[in-house]
PDB file of C-alpha atoms in Angstrom:
ATOM      1  CA  MET A  27       0.000   0.000   0.000  1.00  0.00           C
ATOM      2  CA  GLN A  28       1.421   3.288  -1.024  1.00  0.00           C
ATOM      3  CA  LEU A  29       1.914   5.888   1.630  1.00  0.00           C
ATOM      4  CA  ILE A  30       0.619   9.208   0.523  1.00  0.00           C
ATOM      5  CA  THR A  31       2.641  12.112   1.736  1.00  0.00           C
ATOM      6  CA  PRO A  32       0.464  14.812   3.131  1.00  0.00           C
ATOM      7  CA  ILE A  33       0.477  17.767   0.841  1.00  0.00           C
ATOM      8  CA  THR A  34       1.528  20.865   2.684  1.00  0.00           C
ATOM      9  CA  GLN A  35       0.647  23.286  -0.037  1.00  0.00           C
ATOM     10  CA  PRO A  36      -2.893  24.519   0.149  1.00  0.00           C
ATOM     11  CA  THR A  37      -5.183  23.540  -2.682  1.00  0.00           C
ATOM     12  CA  GLY A  38      -5.208  27.029  -4.090  1.00  0.00           C
ATOM     13  CA  ILE A  39      -4.813  30.605  -3.052  1.00  0.00           C
ATOM     14  CA  ASP A  40      -8.021  32.480  -2.689  1.00  0.00           C
ATOM     15  CA  PRO A  41      -8.197  35.170  -5.380  1.00  0.00           C
ATOM     16  CA  LEU A  42      -9.327  37.672  -2.752  1.00  0.00           C
ATOM     17  CA  VAL A  43      -6.129  37.126  -0.786  1.00  0.00           C
ATOM     18  CA  GLN A  44      -3.984  37.159  -3.912  1.00  0.00           C
ATOM     19  CA  GLY A  45      -5.529  40.341  -5.209  1.00  0.00           C
ATOM     20  CA  LEU A  46      -5.342  42.115  -1.865  1.00  0.00           C
ATOM     21  CA  CYS A  47      -1.711  41.111  -1.340  1.00  0.00           C
ATOM     22  CA  ALA A  48      -0.838  42.373  -4.801  1.00  0.00           C
ATOM     23  CA  PHE A  49      -2.696  45.616  -4.114  1.00  0.00           C
ATOM     24  CA  LEU A  50      -0.915  46.049  -0.801  1.00  0.00           C
ATOM     25  CA  LEU A  51       2.469  45.509  -2.441  1.00  0.00           C
ATOM     26  CA  GLY A  52       1.535  48.079  -5.060  1.00  0.00           C
ATOM     27  CA  VAL A  53       0.623  50.503  -2.284  1.00  0.00           C
ATOM     28  CA  CYS A  54       3.978  49.896  -0.595  1.00  0.00           C
ATOM     29  CA  TYR A  55       5.743  50.656  -3.848  1.00  0.00           C
ATOM     30  CA  GLU A  56       3.658  53.662  -4.786  1.00  0.00           C
ATOM     31  CA  PHE A  57       3.827  55.350  -1.406  1.00  0.00           C
ATOM     32  CA  ASN A  58       7.374  54.494  -0.572  1.00  0.00           C
ATOM     33  CA  ARG A  59       8.481  58.096  -0.651  1.00  0.00           C
ATOM     34  CA  GLU A  60      10.481  58.587   2.479  1.00  0.00           C
ATOM     35  CA  PRO A  61      14.236  58.322   2.330  1.00  0.00           C
ATOM     36  CA  GLY A  62      15.357  55.088   3.870  1.00  0.00           C
ATOM     37  CA  GLU A  63      16.926  51.742   3.518  1.00  0.00           C
ATOM     38  CA  ILE A  64      14.283  50.248   1.311  1.00  0.00           C
ATOM     39  CA  THR A  65      13.866  52.381  -1.743  1.00  0.00           C
ATOM     40  CA  ARG A  66      11.685  51.858  -4.740  1.00  0.00           C
ATOM     41  CA  ALA A  67      14.773  50.599  -6.525  1.00  0.00           C
ATOM     42  CA  THR A  68      15.159  47.923  -3.868  1.00  0.00           C
ATOM     43  CA  LEU A  69      11.489  47.038  -3.941  1.00  0.00           C
ATOM     44  CA  HIS A  70      11.201  46.791  -7.671  1.00  0.00           C
ATOM     45  CA  PRO A  71      13.114  43.538  -8.222  1.00  0.00           C
ATOM     46  CA  ILE A  72      11.467  41.957  -5.198  1.00  0.00           C
ATOM     47  CA  LEU A  73       7.998  42.741  -6.462  1.00  0.00           C
ATOM     48  CA  HIS A  74       8.928  41.804  -9.996  1.00  0.00           C
ATOM     49  CA  SER A  75      10.158  38.388  -8.997  1.00  0.00           C
ATOM     50  CA  ARG A  76       7.056  37.774  -6.933  1.00  0.00           C
ATOM     51  CA  ILE A  77       4.526  39.242  -9.295  1.00  0.00           C
ATOM     52  CA  GLY A  78       5.134  40.251 -12.889  1.00  0.00           C
ATOM     53  CA  PRO A  79       3.194  43.186 -14.329  1.00  0.00           C
ATOM     54  CA  ASP A  80       0.754  40.944 -16.188  1.00  0.00           C
ATOM     55  CA  GLN A  81       0.032  38.955 -13.076  1.00  0.00           C
ATOM     56  CA  PHE A  82      -0.492  42.130 -11.136  1.00  0.00           C
ATOM     57  CA  VAL A  83      -3.133  43.336 -13.552  1.00  0.00           C
ATOM     58  CA  SER A  84      -4.843  39.973 -13.694  1.00  0.00           C
ATOM     59  CA  ARG A  85      -4.933  39.658  -9.909  1.00  0.00           C
ATOM     60  CA  MET A  86      -6.573  43.046  -9.614  1.00  0.00           C
ATOM     61  CA  ALA A  87      -9.115  41.942 -12.195  1.00  0.00           C
ATOM     62  CA  ARG A  88      -9.815  38.676 -10.404  1.00  0.00           C
ATOM     63  CA  LEU A  89     -10.378  40.507  -7.155  1.00  0.00           C
ATOM     64  CA  ARG A  90     -12.728  42.920  -8.820  1.00  0.00           C
ATOM     65  CA  GLU A  91     -14.692  40.156 -10.459  1.00  0.00           C
ATOM     66  CA  ASP A  92     -14.941  37.929  -7.408  1.00  0.00           C
ATOM     67  CA  PRO A  93     -18.600  37.521  -6.452  1.00  0.00           C
ATOM     68  CA  ARG A  94     -17.835  38.260  -2.823  1.00  0.00           C
ATOM     69  CA  PHE A  95     -16.390  41.598  -3.863  1.00  0.00           C
ATOM     70  CA  ARG A  96     -19.027  42.428  -6.435  1.00  0.00           C
ATOM     71  CA  ALA A  97     -21.849  41.645  -4.059  1.00  0.00           C
ATOM     72  CA  VAL A  98     -21.111  44.605  -1.818  1.00  0.00           C
ATOM     73  CA  GLN A  99     -23.611  47.421  -2.103  1.00  0.00           C
ATOM     74  CA  PRO A 100     -23.625  50.913  -0.593  1.00  0.00           C
ATOM     75  CA  ASP A 101     -26.550  50.107   1.639  1.00  0.00           C
ATOM     76  CA  ALA A 102     -24.903  47.008   3.018  1.00  0.00           C
ATOM     77  CA  PHE A 103     -25.471  47.968   6.608  1.00  0.00           C
ATOM     78  CA  ASP A 104     -28.996  49.188   6.445  1.00  0.00           C
ATOM     79  CA  THR A 105     -30.504  47.977   9.704  1.00  0.00           C
ATOM     80  CA  GLU A 106     -33.989  48.966   8.634  1.00  0.00           C
ATOM     81  CA  SER A 107     -33.913  46.251   6.086  1.00  0.00           C
ATOM     82  CA  ASP A 108     -35.684  43.134   7.291  1.00  0.00           C
ATOM     83  CA  ASP A 109     -33.179  41.074   5.483  1.00  0.00           C
ATOM     84  CA  ALA A 110     -30.089  41.004   7.622  1.00  0.00           C
ATOM     85  CA  THR A 111     -28.347  38.941   5.019  1.00  0.00           C
ATOM     86  CA  GLY A 112     -28.977  41.607   2.381  1.00  0.00           C
ATOM     87  CA  PRO A 113     -25.375  42.413   1.654  1.00  0.00           C
ATOM     88  CA  ALA A 114     -24.589  38.760   1.374  1.00  0.00           C
ATOM     89  CA  GLN A 115     -26.907  37.895  -1.419  1.00  0.00           C
ATOM     90  CA  SER A 116     -25.259  38.493  -4.696  1.00  0.00           C
ATOM     91  CA  GLN A 117     -27.092  38.256  -7.951  1.00  0.00           C
ATOM     92  CA  ASP A 118     -25.503  34.891  -8.600  1.00  0.00           C
ATOM     93  CA  THR A 119     -27.817  32.101  -7.647  1.00  0.00           C
ATOM     94  CA  SER A 120     -24.871  29.820  -7.171  1.00  0.00           C
ATOM     95  CA  ASP A 121     -23.792  31.597  -3.996  1.00  0.00           C
ATOM     96  CA  GLN A 122     -24.782  30.335  -0.587  1.00  0.00           C
ATOM     97  CA  ASP A 123     -27.838  32.096   0.646  1.00  0.00           C
ATOM     98  CA  GLU A 124     -27.594  31.096   4.250  1.00  0.00           C
ATOM     99  CA  GLY A 125     -25.813  33.002   6.945  1.00  0.00           C
ATOM    100  CA  LEU A 126     -24.237  36.374   6.767  1.00  0.00           C
ATOM    101  CA  GLU A 127     -21.692  36.197   3.999  1.00  0.00           C
ATOM    102  CA  LEU A 128     -19.858  39.354   4.789  1.00  0.00           C
ATOM    103  CA  TRP A 129     -16.452  39.981   3.326  1.00  0.00           C
ATOM    104  CA  PHE A 130     -16.079  43.668   2.601  1.00  0.00           C
ATOM    105  CA  ASP A 131     -17.847  46.857   3.386  1.00  0.00           C
ATOM    106  CA  TRP A 132     -18.878  49.335   0.748  1.00  0.00           C
ATOM    107  CA  ALA A 133     -16.396  51.941   1.966  1.00  0.00           C
ATOM    108  CA  PHE A 134     -13.476  49.679   1.145  1.00  0.00           C
ATOM    109  CA  VAL A 135     -14.907  48.483  -2.168  1.00  0.00           C
ATOM    110  CA  ASP A 136     -15.517  52.062  -3.234  1.00  0.00           C
ATOM    111  CA  PHE A 137     -12.071  53.131  -2.063  1.00  0.00           C
ATOM    112  CA  TRP A 138     -10.436  50.213  -3.878  1.00  0.00           C
ATOM    113  CA  LYS A 139     -12.307  50.766  -7.130  1.00  0.00           C
ATOM    114  CA  ASN A 140     -11.274  54.393  -7.138  1.00  0.00           C
ATOM    115  CA  HIS A 141      -7.640  53.620  -6.608  1.00  0.00           C
ATOM    116  CA  TYR A 142      -6.656  50.240  -7.946  1.00  0.00           C
ATOM    117  CA  CYS A 143      -6.286  51.440 -11.493  1.00  0.00           C
ATOM    118  CA  LYS A 144      -3.790  53.972 -10.289  1.00  0.00           C
ATOM    119  CA  SER A 145      -1.589  51.279  -8.803  1.00  0.00           C
ATOM    120  CA  PRO A 146       1.703  51.228 -10.628  1.00  0.00           C
ATOM    121  CA  VAL A 147       1.875  48.745 -13.457  1.00  0.00           C
ATOM    122  CA  LEU A 148       5.342  47.461 -12.935  1.00  0.00           C
ATOM    123  CA  PRO A 149       7.291  48.038 -16.115  1.00  0.00           C
TER     124      PRO A 149
ATOM    125  CA  MET B  16     -22.361  39.930  20.655  1.00  0.00           C
ATOM    126  CA  SER B  17     -20.107  37.794  18.562  1.00  0.00           C
ATOM    127  CA  ASN B  18     -22.893  35.319  17.841  1.00  0.00           C
ATOM    128  CA  ASN B  19     -25.589  37.841  17.192  1.00  0.00           C
ATOM    129  CA  ASP B  20     -25.602  38.982  13.594  1.00  0.00           C
ATOM    130  CA  ASP B  21     -28.226  41.671  14.088  1.00  0.00           C
ATOM    131  CA  ALA B  22     -26.312  43.264  16.937  1.00  0.00           C
ATOM    132  CA  ARG B  23     -23.140  43.350  14.892  1.00  0.00           C
ATOM    133  CA  ILE B  24     -24.879  45.028  12.009  1.00  0.00           C
ATOM    134  CA  GLY B  25     -26.531  47.501  14.358  1.00  0.00           C
ATOM    135  CA  ILE B  26     -23.255  48.506  15.911  1.00  0.00           C
ATOM    136  CA  ILE B  27     -21.496  48.834  12.610  1.00  0.00           C
ATOM    137  CA  SER B  28     -24.182  50.997  11.070  1.00  0.00           C
ATOM    138  CA  SER B  29     -23.984  53.299  14.055  1.00  0.00           C
ATOM    139  CA  MET B  30     -20.274  53.620  13.518  1.00  0.00           C
ATOM    140  CA  VAL B  31     -20.298  53.927   9.763  1.00  0.00           C
ATOM    141  CA  ALA B  32     -19.867  57.671  10.001  1.00  0.00           C
ATOM    142  CA  PRO B  33     -16.631  57.752  11.965  1.00  0.00           C
ATOM    143  CA  PRO B  34     -15.638  60.881  13.834  1.00  0.00           C
ATOM    144  CA  GLU B  35     -12.759  61.581  11.506  1.00  0.00           C
ATOM    145  CA  ASP B  36     -12.174  64.911  13.079  1.00  0.00           C
ATOM    146  CA  ASN B  37     -11.711  63.280  16.440  1.00  0.00           C
ATOM    147  CA  PRO B  38      -9.716  60.104  16.015  1.00  0.00           C
ATOM    148  CA  ASN B  39      -8.628  60.344  19.635  1.00  0.00           C
ATOM    149  CA  ALA B  40     -12.008  59.120  20.685  1.00  0.00           C
ATOM    150  CA  ALA B  41     -11.330  55.808  19.037  1.00  0.00           C
ATOM    151  CA  PHE B  42      -8.258  54.909  20.967  1.00  0.00           C
ATOM    152  CA  PRO B  43      -8.842  55.306  24.669  1.00  0.00           C
ATOM    153  CA  ASP B  44      -7.939  52.295  26.705  1.00  0.00           C
ATOM    154  CA  THR B  45     -10.766  52.518  29.178  1.00  0.00           C
ATOM    155  CA  PRO B  46     -12.521  49.200  29.413  1.00  0.00           C
ATOM    156  CA  GLN B  47     -15.593  48.612  27.260  1.00  0.00           C
ATOM    157  CA  SER B  48     -14.825  51.605  25.088  1.00  0.00           C
ATOM    158  CA  ALA B  49     -15.426  51.219  21.390  1.00  0.00           C
ATOM    159  CA  GLY B  50     -11.712  51.612  20.854  1.00  0.00           C
ATOM    160  CA  SER B  51     -10.725  48.816  23.190  1.00  0.00           C
ATOM    161  CA  LEU B  52     -13.401  46.526  21.762  1.00  0.00           C
ATOM    162  CA  ILE B  53     -12.031  47.073  18.302  1.00  0.00           C
ATOM    163  CA  MET B  54      -8.484  46.497  19.539  1.00  0.00           C
ATOM    164  CA  SER B  55      -9.289  43.223  21.221  1.00  0.00           C
ATOM    165  CA  GLY B  56     -11.245  41.986  18.215  1.00  0.00           C
ATOM    166  CA  LEU B  57      -8.346  42.911  16.004  1.00  0.00           C
ATOM    167  CA  LEU B  58      -5.634  41.290  17.997  1.00  0.00           C
ATOM    168  CA  ASP B  59      -7.093  38.352  19.793  1.00  0.00           C
ATOM    169  CA  LEU B  60      -7.097  35.332  17.513  1.00  0.00           C
ATOM    170  CA  HIS B  61      -7.176  32.821  20.311  1.00  0.00           C
ATOM    171  CA  PRO B  62     -10.749  32.206  21.273  1.00  0.00           C
ATOM    172  CA  ARG B  63     -11.833  31.319  24.753  1.00  0.00           C
ATOM    173  CA  SER B  64     -12.158  27.588  25.027  1.00  0.00           C
ATOM    174  CA  ASP B  65     -15.891  27.789  25.608  1.00  0.00           C
ATOM    175  CA  ALA B  66     -16.579  29.797  22.502  1.00  0.00           C
ATOM    176  CA  PRO B  67     -16.131  28.690  18.899  1.00  0.00           C
ATOM    177  CA  PHE B  68     -13.795  30.775  16.830  1.00  0.00           C
ATOM    178  CA  ASP B  69     -15.694  33.535  15.152  1.00  0.00           C
ATOM    179  CA  PRO B  70     -13.846  34.946  12.153  1.00  0.00           C
ATOM    180  CA  TYR B  71     -16.289  37.819  11.944  1.00  0.00           C
ATOM    181  CA  ARG B  72     -14.873  39.321  15.109  1.00  0.00           C
ATOM    182  CA  PRO B  73     -11.437  40.123  13.647  1.00  0.00           C
ATOM    183  CA  LEU B  74     -13.030  40.942  10.285  1.00  0.00           C
ATOM    184  CA  PHE B  75     -15.442  43.469  11.741  1.00  0.00           C
ATOM    185  CA  SER B  76     -12.683  44.960  13.865  1.00  0.00           C
ATOM    186  CA  CYS B  77     -10.543  45.333  10.757  1.00  0.00           C
ATOM    187  CA  LEU B  78     -13.351  46.939   8.775  1.00  0.00           C
ATOM    188  CA  LEU B  79     -14.156  49.309  11.632  1.00  0.00           C
ATOM    189  CA  MET B  80     -10.519  50.182  12.120  1.00  0.00           C
ATOM    190  CA  SER B  81     -10.184  50.780   8.381  1.00  0.00           C
ATOM    191  CA  HIS B  82     -13.104  53.185   8.589  1.00  0.00           C
ATOM    192  CA  LEU B  83     -11.373  55.119  11.309  1.00  0.00           C
ATOM    193  CA  LEU B  84      -8.127  55.329   9.380  1.00  0.00           C
ATOM    194  CA  ARG B  85      -9.338  55.883   5.860  1.00  0.00           C
ATOM    195  CA  ASN B  86      -8.105  59.151   4.357  1.00  0.00           C
ATOM    196  CA  SER B  87      -6.925  60.511   7.671  1.00  0.00           C
ATOM    197  CA  GLU B  88      -3.193  60.838   8.091  1.00  0.00           C
ATOM    198  CA  HIS B  89      -3.813  62.032  11.610  1.00  0.00           C
ATOM    199  CA  ALA B  90      -5.655  58.831  12.481  1.00  0.00           C
ATOM    200  CA  LYS B  91      -2.953  56.759  10.787  1.00  0.00           C
ATOM    201  CA  LYS B  92      -0.308  58.543  12.785  1.00  0.00           C
ATOM    202  CA  LEU B  93      -2.152  57.832  16.012  1.00  0.00           C
ATOM    203  CA  ALA B  94      -2.463  54.216  14.989  1.00  0.00           C
ATOM    204  CA  ARG B  95       1.274  54.022  14.304  1.00  0.00           C
ATOM    205  CA  GLU B  96       1.859  55.216  17.826  1.00  0.00           C
ATOM    206  CA  ILE B  97      -0.209  52.524  19.491  1.00  0.00           C
ATOM    207  CA  THR B  98       2.090  50.087  21.185  1.00  0.00           C
ATOM    208  CA  PHE B  99       1.758  47.134  23.462  1.00  0.00           C
ATOM    209  CA  PRO B 100       4.191  45.607  25.903  1.00  0.00           C
ATOM    210  CA  GLY B 101       6.364  43.012  24.251  1.00  0.00           C
ATOM    211  CA  ASP B 102       7.781  39.823  25.634  1.00  0.00           C
ATOM    212  CA  ASP B 103      10.678  41.661  27.180  1.00  0.00           C
ATOM    213  CA  ASP B 104      10.088  44.377  29.706  1.00  0.00           C
ATOM    214  CA  ASP B 105      11.795  47.078  27.711  1.00  0.00           C
ATOM    215  CA  GLU B 106      10.461  45.974  24.380  1.00  0.00           C
ATOM    216  CA  LYS B 107       7.356  47.418  22.828  1.00  0.00           C
ATOM    217  CA  VAL B 108       5.451  46.066  19.875  1.00  0.00           C
ATOM    218  CA  SER B 109       3.578  48.355  17.554  1.00  0.00           C
ATOM    219  CA  LEU B 110       0.013  47.742  16.457  1.00  0.00           C
ATOM    220  CA  LEU B 111       1.207  47.550  12.855  1.00  0.00           C
ATOM    221  CA  GLN B 112       3.633  44.809  13.780  1.00  0.00           C
ATOM    222  CA  LEU B 113       0.922  42.884  15.605  1.00  0.00           C
ATOM    223  CA  VAL B 114      -1.440  43.120  12.643  1.00  0.00           C
ATOM    224  CA  VAL B 115       1.196  41.700  10.283  1.00  0.00           C
ATOM    225  CA  GLY B 116       1.952  39.023  12.866  1.00  0.00           C
ATOM    226  CA  ASN B 117      -1.705  38.068  12.999  1.00  0.00           C
ATOM    227  CA  LEU B 118      -1.882  37.950   9.217  1.00  0.00           C
ATOM    228  CA  LEU B 119       0.997  35.486   9.295  1.00  0.00           C
ATOM    229  CA  MET B 120      -0.712  33.434  12.014  1.00  0.00           C
ATOM    230  CA  ALA B 121      -3.939  33.290  10.050  1.00  0.00           C
ATOM    231  CA  SER B 122      -2.086  32.299   6.894  1.00  0.00           C
ATOM    232  CA  ASN B 123      -0.323  29.470   8.687  1.00  0.00           C
ATOM    233  CA  ALA B 124      -3.504  28.350  10.414  1.00  0.00           C
ATOM    234  CA  GLN B 125      -5.194  28.214   7.053  1.00  0.00           C
ATOM    235  CA  SER B 126      -2.417  26.124   5.512  1.00  0.00           C
ATOM    236  CA  GLU B 127      -2.549  23.732   8.446  1.00  0.00           C
ATOM    237  CA  SER B 128      -6.289  23.462   8.160  1.00  0.00           C
ATOM    238  CA  ALA B 129      -6.004  22.686   4.453  1.00  0.00           C
ATOM    239  CA  SER B 130      -3.329  20.052   5.076  1.00  0.00           C
ATOM    240  CA  ARG B 131      -5.395  18.440   7.790  1.00  0.00           C
ATOM    241  CA  ALA B 132      -8.430  18.325   5.538  1.00  0.00           C
ATOM    242  CA  LEU B 133      -6.460  16.668   2.780  1.00  0.00           C
ATOM    243  CA  LYS B 134      -4.980  14.156   5.189  1.00  0.00           C
ATOM    244  CA  GLU B 135      -8.372  13.274   6.547  1.00  0.00           C
ATOM    245  CA  GLY B 136      -9.728  12.906   3.084  1.00  0.00           C
ATOM    246  CA  ARG B 137     -12.267  15.651   3.488  1.00  0.00           C
ATOM    247  CA  VAL B 138     -13.335  16.593   0.012  1.00  0.00           C
ATOM    248  CA  GLU B 139     -16.261  18.799   0.832  1.00  0.00           C
ATOM    249  CA  GLY B 140     -15.794  22.482   1.472  1.00  0.00           C
ATOM    250  CA  ASN B 141     -13.589  23.228   4.403  1.00  0.00           C
ATOM    251  CA  PHE B 142     -15.315  25.893   6.434  1.00  0.00           C
ATOM    252  CA  GLU B 143     -12.343  26.421   8.688  1.00  0.00           C
ATOM    253  CA  GLU B 144     -10.250  27.375   5.684  1.00  0.00           C
ATOM    254  CA  GLU B 145     -12.819  29.934   4.702  1.00  0.00           C
ATOM    255  CA  ASP B 146     -12.827  31.312   8.237  1.00  0.00           C
ATOM    256  CA  TRP B 147      -9.109  31.964   8.037  1.00  0.00           C
ATOM    257  CA  THR B 148      -9.456  33.461   4.579  1.00  0.00           C
ATOM    258  CA  ARG B 149     -11.979  35.876   6.021  1.00  0.00           C
ATOM    259  CA  VAL B 150      -9.535  36.844   8.769  1.00  0.00           C
ATOM    260  CA  MET B 151      -6.716  37.340   6.260  1.00  0.00           C
ATOM    261  CA  VAL B 152      -8.911  39.452   4.020  1.00  0.00           C
ATOM    262  CA  GLY B 153      -9.672  41.647   7.017  1.00  0.00           C
ATOM    263  CA  TYR B 154      -6.024  42.256   7.856  1.00  0.00           C
ATOM    264  CA  LEU B 155      -5.145  42.899   4.215  1.00  0.00           C
ATOM    265  CA  VAL B 156      -7.983  45.402   3.911  1.00  0.00           C
ATOM    266  CA  LEU B 157      -6.770  47.128   7.062  1.00  0.00           C
ATOM    267  CA  LEU B 158      -3.145  47.236   5.921  1.00  0.00           C
ATOM    268  CA  SER B 159      -4.063  48.489   2.438  1.00  0.00           C
ATOM    269  CA  THR B 160      -6.226  51.232   3.892  1.00  0.00           C
ATOM    270  CA  TRP B 161      -3.633  52.168   6.493  1.00  0.00           C
ATOM    271  CA  LEU B 162      -0.692  52.359   4.099  1.00  0.00           C
ATOM    272  CA  TRP B 163      -2.585  54.033   1.268  1.00  0.00           C
ATOM    273  CA  ASP B 164      -1.290  57.556   0.715  1.00  0.00           C
ATOM    274  CA  SER B 165       0.710  57.371   3.905  1.00  0.00           C
ATOM    275  CA  PRO B 166       4.439  57.306   3.194  1.00  0.00           C
ATOM    276  CA  LYS B 167       5.253  57.297   6.884  1.00  0.00           C
ATOM    277  CA  SER B 168       3.130  54.206   7.423  1.00  0.00           C
ATOM    278  CA  VAL B 169       4.751  52.531   4.435  1.00  0.00           C
ATOM    279  CA  THR B 170       8.167  53.347   5.840  1.00  0.00           C
ATOM    280  CA  GLU B 171       7.259  51.797   9.140  1.00  0.00           C
ATOM    281  CA  PHE B 172       5.849  48.725   7.429  1.00  0.00           C
ATOM    282  CA  LEU B 173       8.995  48.302   5.334  1.00  0.00           C
ATOM    283  CA  SER B 174      11.327  48.943   8.248  1.00  0.00           C
ATOM    284  CA  ASP B 175      10.955  45.292   9.145  1.00  0.00           C
ATOM    285  CA  SER B 176      11.863  43.259   6.076  1.00  0.00           C
ATOM    286  CA  SER B 177       9.900  40.268   7.302  1.00  0.00           C
ATOM    287  CA  ASN B 178       6.676  42.254   6.875  1.00  0.00           C
ATOM    288  CA  LEU B 179       7.207  42.488   3.158  1.00  0.00           C
ATOM    289  CA  GLN B 180       7.990  38.825   3.050  1.00  0.00           C
ATOM    290  CA  VAL B 181       4.780  37.899   4.837  1.00  0.00           C
ATOM    291  CA  VAL B 182       2.695  39.755   2.280  1.00  0.00           C
ATOM    292  CA  SER B 183       4.660  38.593  -0.751  1.00  0.00           C
ATOM    293  CA  VAL B 184       4.555  34.956   0.181  1.00  0.00           C
ATOM    294  CA  THR B 185       0.985  34.943   1.456  1.00  0.00           C
ATOM    295  CA  GLY B 186      -0.155  36.214  -1.898  1.00  0.00           C
ATOM    296  CA  SER B 187       1.831  33.755  -3.932  1.00  0.00           C
ATOM    297  CA  SER B 188       2.047  30.434  -2.195  1.00  0.00           C
ATOM    298  CA  GLY B 189      -0.142  30.942   0.813  1.00  0.00           C
ATOM    299  CA  HIS B 190       2.257  29.113   3.020  1.00  0.00           C
ATOM    300  CA  VAL B 191       4.643  31.124   5.097  1.00  0.00           C
ATOM    301  CA  SER B 192       7.320  29.444   7.083  1.00  0.00           C
ATOM    302  CA  ARG B 193       9.589  31.303   9.429  1.00  0.00           C
TER     303      ARG B 193
END
């Protein structure tokens, strides 16, 4: 009987996490403006080896298109609504409709949408 | 509160308009203050043994904290100045450092949970994995909001090279080993 080695790598990285990490790295690069040990020149090769420019763009797109991200509406926290799971229900019928599927608030989604396209596309 | 969805939503909607002109109000350390509730939700990933782990607690704390910091360099500065006693008497740990540390913890917990599921032959959806994803999303949202348009916060984040590593590796392989 063959022994199966437990796989330590996770089955796949959640696109939300991937996209947010990429965004955060972009923010670190973009707003690294103070003089110091780690300059943009230092950061550039590190980011480039981790994420190429194409990957960066595609990860932003995947985040944006993720149903959990798209589902967030401005009135997500309207307590007058009888439906406490309002923000959770996306238009996709394939999503779970039980429980409060909260991932983001509108403030962040709005903030992100306004700024992600300004993230530096690494040359 | 952590098991009552309606109460959580009620509290959040009452805090959706943060007092951006008075960020001080968010950070007092008097017990039961909104600030200390947010802090404990943010930092405490080890649930009491009698309560199941609720990933919404750190997530909500992160979203609330992000609200308080968004677009306010003053608030971000105050947040950078929040410290906690470290393991050594003379050592202090910054909130930023703790948040990155928790992101790392959540990432590792998620990897372990995934490995365990595979080992046990669980093929259906692993809810624990999703819980940790939720926690990680929260911390990443908080960090993105905090560092956005805040060179001083970026500098502090980058001052510890392991912080960059945590984020780079979490986003690429999901498994961080130190």
